mmCIF file of C-alpha atoms and ligand atoms in Angstrom:
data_model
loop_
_atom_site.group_PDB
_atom_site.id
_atom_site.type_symbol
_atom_site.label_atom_id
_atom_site.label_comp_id
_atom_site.label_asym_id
_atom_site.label_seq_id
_atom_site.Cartn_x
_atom_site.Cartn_y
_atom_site.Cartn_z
ATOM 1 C CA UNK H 187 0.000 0.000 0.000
ATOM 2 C CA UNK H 188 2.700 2.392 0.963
ATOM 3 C CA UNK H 189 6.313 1.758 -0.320
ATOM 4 C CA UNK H 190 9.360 4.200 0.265
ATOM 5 C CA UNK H 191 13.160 4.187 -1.402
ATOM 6 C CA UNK H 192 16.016 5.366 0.060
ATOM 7 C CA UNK H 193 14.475 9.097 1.623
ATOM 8 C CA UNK H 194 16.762 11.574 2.413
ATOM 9 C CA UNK H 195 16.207 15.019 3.861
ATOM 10 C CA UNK H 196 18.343 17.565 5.067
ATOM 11 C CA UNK H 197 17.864 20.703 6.892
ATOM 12 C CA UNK H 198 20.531 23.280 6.180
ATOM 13 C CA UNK H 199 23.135 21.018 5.195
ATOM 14 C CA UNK H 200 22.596 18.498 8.082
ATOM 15 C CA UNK H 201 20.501 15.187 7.596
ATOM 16 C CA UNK H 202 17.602 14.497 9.270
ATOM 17 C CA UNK H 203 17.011 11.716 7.215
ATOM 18 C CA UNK H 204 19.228 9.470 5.575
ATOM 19 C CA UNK H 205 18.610 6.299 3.375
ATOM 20 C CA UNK H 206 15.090 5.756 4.366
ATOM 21 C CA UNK H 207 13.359 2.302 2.978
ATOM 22 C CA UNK H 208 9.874 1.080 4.043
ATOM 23 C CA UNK H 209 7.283 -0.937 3.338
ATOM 24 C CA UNK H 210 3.259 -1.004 4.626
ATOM 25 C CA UNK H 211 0.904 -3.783 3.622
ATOM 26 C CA UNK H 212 -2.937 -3.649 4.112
ATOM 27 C CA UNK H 213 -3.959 -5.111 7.264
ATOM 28 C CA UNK H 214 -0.985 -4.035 8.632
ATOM 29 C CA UNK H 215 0.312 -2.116 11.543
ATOM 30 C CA UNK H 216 3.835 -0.524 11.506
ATOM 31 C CA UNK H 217 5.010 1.653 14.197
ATOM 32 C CA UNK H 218 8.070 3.871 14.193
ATOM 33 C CA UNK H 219 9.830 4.698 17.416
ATOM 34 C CA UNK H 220 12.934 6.536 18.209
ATOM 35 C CA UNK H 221 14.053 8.809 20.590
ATOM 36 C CA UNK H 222 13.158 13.371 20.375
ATOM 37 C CA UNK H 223 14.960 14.170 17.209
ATOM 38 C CA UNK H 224 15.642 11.143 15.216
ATOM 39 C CA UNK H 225 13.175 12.025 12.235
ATOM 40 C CA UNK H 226 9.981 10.524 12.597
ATOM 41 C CA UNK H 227 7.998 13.278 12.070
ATOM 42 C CA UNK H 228 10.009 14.123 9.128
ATOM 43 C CA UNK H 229 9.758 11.513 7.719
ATOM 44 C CA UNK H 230 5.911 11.422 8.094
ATOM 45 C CA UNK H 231 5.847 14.863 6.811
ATOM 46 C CA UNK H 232 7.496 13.002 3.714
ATOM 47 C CA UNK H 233 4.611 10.201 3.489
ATOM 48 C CA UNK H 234 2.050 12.420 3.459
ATOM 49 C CA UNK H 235 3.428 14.624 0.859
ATOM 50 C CA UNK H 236 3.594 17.912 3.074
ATOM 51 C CA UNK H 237 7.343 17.756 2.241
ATOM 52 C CA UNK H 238 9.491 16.457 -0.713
ATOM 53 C CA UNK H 239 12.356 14.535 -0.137
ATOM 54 C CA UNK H 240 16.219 15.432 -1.146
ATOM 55 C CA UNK H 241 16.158 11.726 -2.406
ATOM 56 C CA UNK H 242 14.306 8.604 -3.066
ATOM 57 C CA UNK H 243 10.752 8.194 -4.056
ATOM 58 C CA UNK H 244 7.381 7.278 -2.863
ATOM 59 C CA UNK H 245 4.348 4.912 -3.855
ATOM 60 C CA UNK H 246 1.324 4.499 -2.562
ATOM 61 C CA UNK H 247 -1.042 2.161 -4.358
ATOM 62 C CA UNK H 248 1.523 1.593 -6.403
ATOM 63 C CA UNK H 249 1.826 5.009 -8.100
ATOM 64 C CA UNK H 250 4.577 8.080 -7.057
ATOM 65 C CA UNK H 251 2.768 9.480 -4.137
ATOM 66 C CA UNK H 252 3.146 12.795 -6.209
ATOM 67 C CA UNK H 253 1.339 11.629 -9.292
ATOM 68 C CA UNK H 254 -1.744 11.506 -6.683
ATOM 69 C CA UNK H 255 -4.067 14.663 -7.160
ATOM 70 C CA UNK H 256 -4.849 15.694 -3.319
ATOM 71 C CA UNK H 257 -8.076 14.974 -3.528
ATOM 72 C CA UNK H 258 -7.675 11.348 -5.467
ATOM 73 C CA UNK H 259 -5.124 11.399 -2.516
ATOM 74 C CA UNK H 260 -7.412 11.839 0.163
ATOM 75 C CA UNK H 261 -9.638 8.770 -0.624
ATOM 76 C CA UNK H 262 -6.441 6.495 -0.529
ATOM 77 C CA UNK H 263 -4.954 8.435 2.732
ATOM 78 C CA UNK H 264 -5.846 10.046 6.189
ATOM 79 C CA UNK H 265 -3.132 11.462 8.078
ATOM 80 C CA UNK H 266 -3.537 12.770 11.794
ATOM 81 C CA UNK H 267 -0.766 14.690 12.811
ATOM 82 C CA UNK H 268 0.544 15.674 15.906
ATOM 83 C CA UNK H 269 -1.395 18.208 16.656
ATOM 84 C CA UNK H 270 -4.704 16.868 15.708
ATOM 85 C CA UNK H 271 -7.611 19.714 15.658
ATOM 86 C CA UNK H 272 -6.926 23.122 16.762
ATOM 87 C CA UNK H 273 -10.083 24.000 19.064
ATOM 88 C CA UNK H 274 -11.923 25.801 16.202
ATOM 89 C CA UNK H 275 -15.693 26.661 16.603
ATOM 90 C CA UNK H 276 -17.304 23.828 14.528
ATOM 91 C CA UNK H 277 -19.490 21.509 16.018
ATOM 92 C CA UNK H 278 -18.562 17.369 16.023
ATOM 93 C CA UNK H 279 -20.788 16.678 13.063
ATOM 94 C CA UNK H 280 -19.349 19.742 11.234
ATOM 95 C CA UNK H 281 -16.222 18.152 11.642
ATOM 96 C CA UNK H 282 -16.806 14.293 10.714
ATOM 97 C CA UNK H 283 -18.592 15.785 7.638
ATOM 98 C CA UNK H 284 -15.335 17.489 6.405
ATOM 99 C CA UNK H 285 -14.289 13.801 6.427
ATOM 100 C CA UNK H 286 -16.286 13.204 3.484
ATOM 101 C CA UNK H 287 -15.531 16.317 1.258
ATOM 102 C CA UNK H 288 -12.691 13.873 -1.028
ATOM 103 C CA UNK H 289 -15.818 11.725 -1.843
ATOM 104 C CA UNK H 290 -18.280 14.278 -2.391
ATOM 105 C CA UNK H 291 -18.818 14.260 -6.402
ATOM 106 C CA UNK H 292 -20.993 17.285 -5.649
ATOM 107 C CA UNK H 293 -21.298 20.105 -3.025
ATOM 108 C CA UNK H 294 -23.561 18.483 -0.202
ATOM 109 C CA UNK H 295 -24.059 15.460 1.172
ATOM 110 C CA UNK H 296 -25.272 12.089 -0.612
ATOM 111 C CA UNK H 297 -27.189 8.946 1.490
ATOM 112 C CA UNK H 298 -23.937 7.576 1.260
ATOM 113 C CA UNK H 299 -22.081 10.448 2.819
ATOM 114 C CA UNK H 300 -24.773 11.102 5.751
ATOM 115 C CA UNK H 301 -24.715 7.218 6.440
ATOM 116 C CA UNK H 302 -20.997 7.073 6.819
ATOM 117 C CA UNK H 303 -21.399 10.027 9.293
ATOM 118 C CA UNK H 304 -24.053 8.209 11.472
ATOM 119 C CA UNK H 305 -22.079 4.918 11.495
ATOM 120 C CA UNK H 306 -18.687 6.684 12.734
ATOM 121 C CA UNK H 307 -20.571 9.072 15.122
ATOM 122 C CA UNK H 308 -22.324 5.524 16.501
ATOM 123 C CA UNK H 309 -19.060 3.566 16.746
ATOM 124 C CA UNK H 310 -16.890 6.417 18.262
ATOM 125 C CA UNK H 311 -19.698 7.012 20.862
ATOM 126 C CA UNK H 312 -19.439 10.745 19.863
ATOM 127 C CA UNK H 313 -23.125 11.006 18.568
ATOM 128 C CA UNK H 314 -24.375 12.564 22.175
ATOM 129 C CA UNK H 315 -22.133 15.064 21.513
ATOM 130 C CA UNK H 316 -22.762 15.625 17.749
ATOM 131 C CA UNK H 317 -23.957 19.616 18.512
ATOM 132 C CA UNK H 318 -20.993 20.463 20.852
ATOM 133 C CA UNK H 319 -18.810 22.857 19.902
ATOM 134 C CA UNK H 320 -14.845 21.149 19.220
ATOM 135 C CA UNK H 321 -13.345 23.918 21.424
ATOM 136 C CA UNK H 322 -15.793 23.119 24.462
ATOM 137 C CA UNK H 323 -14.227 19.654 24.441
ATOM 138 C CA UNK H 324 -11.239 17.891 25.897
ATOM 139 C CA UNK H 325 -8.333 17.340 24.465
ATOM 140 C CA UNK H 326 -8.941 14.076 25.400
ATOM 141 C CA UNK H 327 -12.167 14.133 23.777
ATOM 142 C CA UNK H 328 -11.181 16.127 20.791
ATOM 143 C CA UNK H 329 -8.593 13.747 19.605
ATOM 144 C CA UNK H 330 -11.235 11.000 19.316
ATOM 145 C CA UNK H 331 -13.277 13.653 16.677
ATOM 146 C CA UNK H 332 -10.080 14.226 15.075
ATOM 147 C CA UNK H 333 -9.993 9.800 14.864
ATOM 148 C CA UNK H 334 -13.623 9.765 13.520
ATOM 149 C CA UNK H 335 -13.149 12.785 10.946
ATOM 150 C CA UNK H 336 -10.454 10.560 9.630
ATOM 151 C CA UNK H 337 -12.328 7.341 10.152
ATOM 152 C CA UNK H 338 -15.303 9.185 7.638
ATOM 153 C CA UNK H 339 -12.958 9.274 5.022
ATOM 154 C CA UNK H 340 -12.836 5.691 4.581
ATOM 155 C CA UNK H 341 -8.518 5.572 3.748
ATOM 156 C CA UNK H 342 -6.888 2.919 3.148
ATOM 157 C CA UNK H 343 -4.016 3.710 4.516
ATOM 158 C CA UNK H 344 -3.479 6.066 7.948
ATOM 159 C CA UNK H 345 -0.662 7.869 9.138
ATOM 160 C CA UNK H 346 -0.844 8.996 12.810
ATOM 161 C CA UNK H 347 1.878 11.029 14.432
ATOM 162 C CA UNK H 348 1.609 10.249 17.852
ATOM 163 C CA UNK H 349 -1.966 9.810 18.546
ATOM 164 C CA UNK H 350 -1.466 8.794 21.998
ATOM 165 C CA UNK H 351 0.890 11.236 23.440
ATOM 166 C CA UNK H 352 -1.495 13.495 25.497
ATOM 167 C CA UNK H 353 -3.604 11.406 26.338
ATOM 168 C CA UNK H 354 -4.928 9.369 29.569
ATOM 169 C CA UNK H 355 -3.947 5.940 29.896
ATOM 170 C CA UNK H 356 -8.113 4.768 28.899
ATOM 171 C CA UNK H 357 -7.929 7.403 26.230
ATOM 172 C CA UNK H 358 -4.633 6.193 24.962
ATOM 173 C CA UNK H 359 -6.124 2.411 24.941
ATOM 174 C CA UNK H 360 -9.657 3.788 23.472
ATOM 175 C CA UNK H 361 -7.842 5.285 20.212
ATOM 176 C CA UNK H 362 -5.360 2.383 19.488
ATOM 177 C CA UNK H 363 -7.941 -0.264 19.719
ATOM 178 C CA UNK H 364 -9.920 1.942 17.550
ATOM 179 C CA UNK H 365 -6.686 1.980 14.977
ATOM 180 C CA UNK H 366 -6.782 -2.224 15.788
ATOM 181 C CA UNK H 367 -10.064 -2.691 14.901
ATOM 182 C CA UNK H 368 -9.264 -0.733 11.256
ATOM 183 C CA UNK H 369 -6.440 -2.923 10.604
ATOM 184 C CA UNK H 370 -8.832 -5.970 11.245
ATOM 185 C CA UNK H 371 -10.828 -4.332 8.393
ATOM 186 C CA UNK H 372 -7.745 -4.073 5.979
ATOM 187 C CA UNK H 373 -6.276 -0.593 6.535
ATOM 188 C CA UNK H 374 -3.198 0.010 6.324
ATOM 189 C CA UNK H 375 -1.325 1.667 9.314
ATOM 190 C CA UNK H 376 1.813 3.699 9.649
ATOM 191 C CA UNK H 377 1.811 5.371 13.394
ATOM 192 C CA UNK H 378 4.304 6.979 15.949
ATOM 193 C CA UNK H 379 4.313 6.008 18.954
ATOM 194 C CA UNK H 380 6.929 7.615 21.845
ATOM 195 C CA UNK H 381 5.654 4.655 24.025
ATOM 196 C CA UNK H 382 7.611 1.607 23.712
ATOM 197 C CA UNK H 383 5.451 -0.598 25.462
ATOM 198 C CA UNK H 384 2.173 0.187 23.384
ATOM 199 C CA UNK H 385 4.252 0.009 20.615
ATOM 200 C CA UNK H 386 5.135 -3.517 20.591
ATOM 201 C CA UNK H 387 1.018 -4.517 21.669
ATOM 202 C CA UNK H 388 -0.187 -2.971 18.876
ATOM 203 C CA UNK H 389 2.279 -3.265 16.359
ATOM 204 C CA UNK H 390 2.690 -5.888 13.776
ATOM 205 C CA UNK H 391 6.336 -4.550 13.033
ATOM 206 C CA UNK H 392 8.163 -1.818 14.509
ATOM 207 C CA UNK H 393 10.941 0.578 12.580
ATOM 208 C CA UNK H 394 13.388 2.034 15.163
ATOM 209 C CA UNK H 395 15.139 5.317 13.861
ATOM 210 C CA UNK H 396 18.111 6.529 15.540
ATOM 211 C CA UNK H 397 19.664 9.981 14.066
ATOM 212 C CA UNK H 398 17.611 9.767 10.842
ATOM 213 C CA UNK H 399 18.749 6.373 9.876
ATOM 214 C CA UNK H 400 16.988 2.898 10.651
ATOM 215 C CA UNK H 401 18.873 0.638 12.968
ATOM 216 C CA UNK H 402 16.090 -1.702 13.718
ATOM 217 C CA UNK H 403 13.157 -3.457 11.936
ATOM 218 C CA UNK H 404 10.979 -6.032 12.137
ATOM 219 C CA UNK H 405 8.533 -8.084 14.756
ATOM 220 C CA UNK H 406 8.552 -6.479 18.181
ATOM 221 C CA UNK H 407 10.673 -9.486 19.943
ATOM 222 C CA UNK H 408 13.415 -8.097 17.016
ATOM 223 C CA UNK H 409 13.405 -4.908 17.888
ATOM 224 C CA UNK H 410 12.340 -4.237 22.041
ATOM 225 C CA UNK H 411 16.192 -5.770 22.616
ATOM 226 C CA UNK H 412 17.771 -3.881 25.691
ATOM 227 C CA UNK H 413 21.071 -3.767 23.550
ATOM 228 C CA UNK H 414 19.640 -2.076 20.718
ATOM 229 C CA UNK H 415 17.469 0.091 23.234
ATOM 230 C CA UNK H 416 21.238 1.355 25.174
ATOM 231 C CA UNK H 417 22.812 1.870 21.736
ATOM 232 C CA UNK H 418 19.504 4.110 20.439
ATOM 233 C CA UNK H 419 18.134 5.797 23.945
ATOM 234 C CA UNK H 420 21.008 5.200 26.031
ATOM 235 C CA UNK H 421 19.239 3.807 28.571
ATOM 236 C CA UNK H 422 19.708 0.293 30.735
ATOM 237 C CA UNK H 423 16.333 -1.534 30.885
ATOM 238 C CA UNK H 424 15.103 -4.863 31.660
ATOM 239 C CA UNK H 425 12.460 -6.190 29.219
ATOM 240 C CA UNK H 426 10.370 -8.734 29.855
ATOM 241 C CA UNK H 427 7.181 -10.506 28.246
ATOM 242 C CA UNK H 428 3.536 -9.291 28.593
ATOM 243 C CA UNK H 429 2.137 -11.831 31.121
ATOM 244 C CA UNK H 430 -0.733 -11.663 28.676
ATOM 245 C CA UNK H 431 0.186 -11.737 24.968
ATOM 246 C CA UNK H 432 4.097 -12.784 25.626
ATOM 247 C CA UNK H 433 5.239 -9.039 23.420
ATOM 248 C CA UNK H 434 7.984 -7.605 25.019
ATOM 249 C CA UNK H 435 7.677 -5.054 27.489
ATOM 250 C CA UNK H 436 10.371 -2.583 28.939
ATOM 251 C CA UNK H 437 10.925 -1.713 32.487
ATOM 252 C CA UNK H 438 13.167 1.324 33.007
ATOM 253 C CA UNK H 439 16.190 1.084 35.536
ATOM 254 C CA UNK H 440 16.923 3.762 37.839
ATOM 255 C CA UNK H 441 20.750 5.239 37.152
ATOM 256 C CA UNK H 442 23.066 4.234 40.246
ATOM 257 C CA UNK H 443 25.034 6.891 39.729
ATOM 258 C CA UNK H 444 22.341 9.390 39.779
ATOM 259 C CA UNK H 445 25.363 12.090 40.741
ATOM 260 C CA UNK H 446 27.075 11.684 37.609
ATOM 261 C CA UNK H 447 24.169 13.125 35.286
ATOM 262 C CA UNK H 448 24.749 16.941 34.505
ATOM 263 C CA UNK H 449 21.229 18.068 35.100
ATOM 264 C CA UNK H 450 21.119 16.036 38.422
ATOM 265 C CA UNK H 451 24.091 17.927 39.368
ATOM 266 C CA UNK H 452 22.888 21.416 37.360
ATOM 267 C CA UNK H 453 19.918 20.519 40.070
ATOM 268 C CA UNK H 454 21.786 19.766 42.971
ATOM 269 C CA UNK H 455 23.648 22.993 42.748
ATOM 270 C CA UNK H 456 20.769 24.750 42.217
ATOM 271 C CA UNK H 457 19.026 23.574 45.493
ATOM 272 C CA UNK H 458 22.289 24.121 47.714
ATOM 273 C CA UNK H 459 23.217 28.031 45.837
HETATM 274 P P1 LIG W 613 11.236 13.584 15.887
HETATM 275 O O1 LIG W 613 9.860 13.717 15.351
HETATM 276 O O2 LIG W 613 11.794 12.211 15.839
HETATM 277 O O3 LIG W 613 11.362 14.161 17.281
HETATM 278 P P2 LIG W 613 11.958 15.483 13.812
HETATM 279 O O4 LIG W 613 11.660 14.785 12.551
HETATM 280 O O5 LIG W 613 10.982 16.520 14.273
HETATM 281 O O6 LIG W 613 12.250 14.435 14.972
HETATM 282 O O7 LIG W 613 13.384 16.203 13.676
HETATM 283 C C1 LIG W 613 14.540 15.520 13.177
HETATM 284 C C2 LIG W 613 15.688 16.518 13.040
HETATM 285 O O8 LIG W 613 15.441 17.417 11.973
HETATM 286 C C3 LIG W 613 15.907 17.370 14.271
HETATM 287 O O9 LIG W 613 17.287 17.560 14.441
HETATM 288 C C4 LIG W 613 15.209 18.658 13.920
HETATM 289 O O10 LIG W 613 15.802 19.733 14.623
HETATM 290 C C5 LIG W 613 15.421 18.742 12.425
HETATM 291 N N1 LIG W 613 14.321 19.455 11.754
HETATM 292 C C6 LIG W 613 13.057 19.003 11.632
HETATM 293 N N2 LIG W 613 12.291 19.863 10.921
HETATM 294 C C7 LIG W 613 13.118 20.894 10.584
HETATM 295 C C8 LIG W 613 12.936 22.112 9.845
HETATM 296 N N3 LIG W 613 11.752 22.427 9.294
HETATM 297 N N4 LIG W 613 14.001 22.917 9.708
HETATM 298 C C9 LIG W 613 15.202 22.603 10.241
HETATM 299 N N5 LIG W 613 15.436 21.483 10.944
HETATM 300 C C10 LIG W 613 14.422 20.629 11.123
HETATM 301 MG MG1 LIG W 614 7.896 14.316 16.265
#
């Protein structure tokens, strides 16, 4: 569904990408980690065609992602970035309708349209709310309109940056079994996630990015390695299996040393000056 070649991108000479491949099926769930910095959203700035790479090319569907007119685009691809939905003064409905406008031959809404609306209003549980202004909600709350918009535009692929990040630990659950149950139906999913742990439940493969480059891929149990974890995060952890599904899961280790690390001691000094 989504294929990419060896991206590169630089900023001002230096790379924050380099030598990029990657591959999404349908059905699919592929999650990129790596620690503040390494590229991610870069490089999903790249996949979603806000930015062009330096090098290297893009398909989705099979075709160079910028062959795609935006709106022909749009019916292939939702993409919820990091900052989903600023709080502007639209209601809920207003908003899960604008998921629609790439499949709207004309300038209202067909049966088709209004019953896609309904169905993702139903399943998100946001249809009590359907008159509420988005700005009177929660950020909590207005990341799961954000999920629906992009849910009423029927992609086939999603890119999420994130989703999870701000959220509560039930909110963080609610949206990723929402992005499950899309995968069950055949979407294909690219996501960020900065949580490790989440990241190998929900992920069929993860891509670990360290300074722009890849340095790990592949099934969770390849990549959740406390080796590759030091080299990328330099961290020591422990990791362990799920007592439930067996995916690995990463317990952090307290330093020993805790003297030794410059802000500790930029902290220290603080507190005795
Ligand atoms: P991540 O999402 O993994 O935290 P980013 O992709 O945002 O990382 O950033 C990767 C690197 O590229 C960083 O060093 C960042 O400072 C740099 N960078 C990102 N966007 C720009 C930009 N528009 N201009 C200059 N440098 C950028
Ligand atoms: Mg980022």
């Amino acid at each position: 569904m989504l294929r990419a070649k060896g991206l590169t991108k630089r900023y001002g000479g230096r790379f924050a990408l380099e030598g990029v491949d990657l591959r999404v099926e349908q059905g699919e769930t592929v999650g990129l980690i790596g620690p503040n910095g390494s590229g991610k959203s870069t490089l999903v700035r790249l996949l979603c065609g806000e930015e062009k790479p330096d090098e290297g090319r893009i398909f989705l569907a099979g075709r160079e992602l910028s062959a795609w007119s935006p709106r022909e685009r749009a019916k292939q691809m939702a993409v919820l970035p990091q900052e989903a939905l600023p709080p502007v003064p639209f209601t809920v409905e207003e908003v899960v309708k604008m998921g629609r406008h790439p499949h709207m031959r004309r300038p209202w809404m067909g049966r088709e349209d209004w019953n896609v609306v309904e169905e993702v209003l139903e399943r998100t549980g946001l249809a009590p709310a359907r008159h509420r202004p988005v700005n009177r909600l929660s950020g909590g709350e207005r990341q799961r309109v954000a999920i629906a918009k992009a849910m009423a535009q029927e992609p086939r692929l999603m890119i999420l940056d994130e989703p999870t990040t701000y959220l509560d630990v039930r909110y963080q659950l609610e949206v990723l079994d929402a992005v499950h149950r899309w995968k069950k139906q055949g979407v294909a999913i690219f996501m960020v996630l900065h949580d490790l742990n989440l990241a190998a439940q929900y992920c069929d493969r993860l891509l670990l990015l360290k300074e722009g480059e890849l340095v790990g891929e592949g099934r969770p149990s390849e990549v959740i390695r406390s080796d590759l974890i030091r080299e990328v995060y330099g961290v020591e952890v422990l990791i362990t299996p799920h007592p439930d599904s067996g995916v690995p899961q990463v317990l952090l280790k307290a330093r020993e040393e805790r003297g030794s690390s410059p802000i500790v001691r930029a902290l220290a000094m603080g507190k005795n000056g």
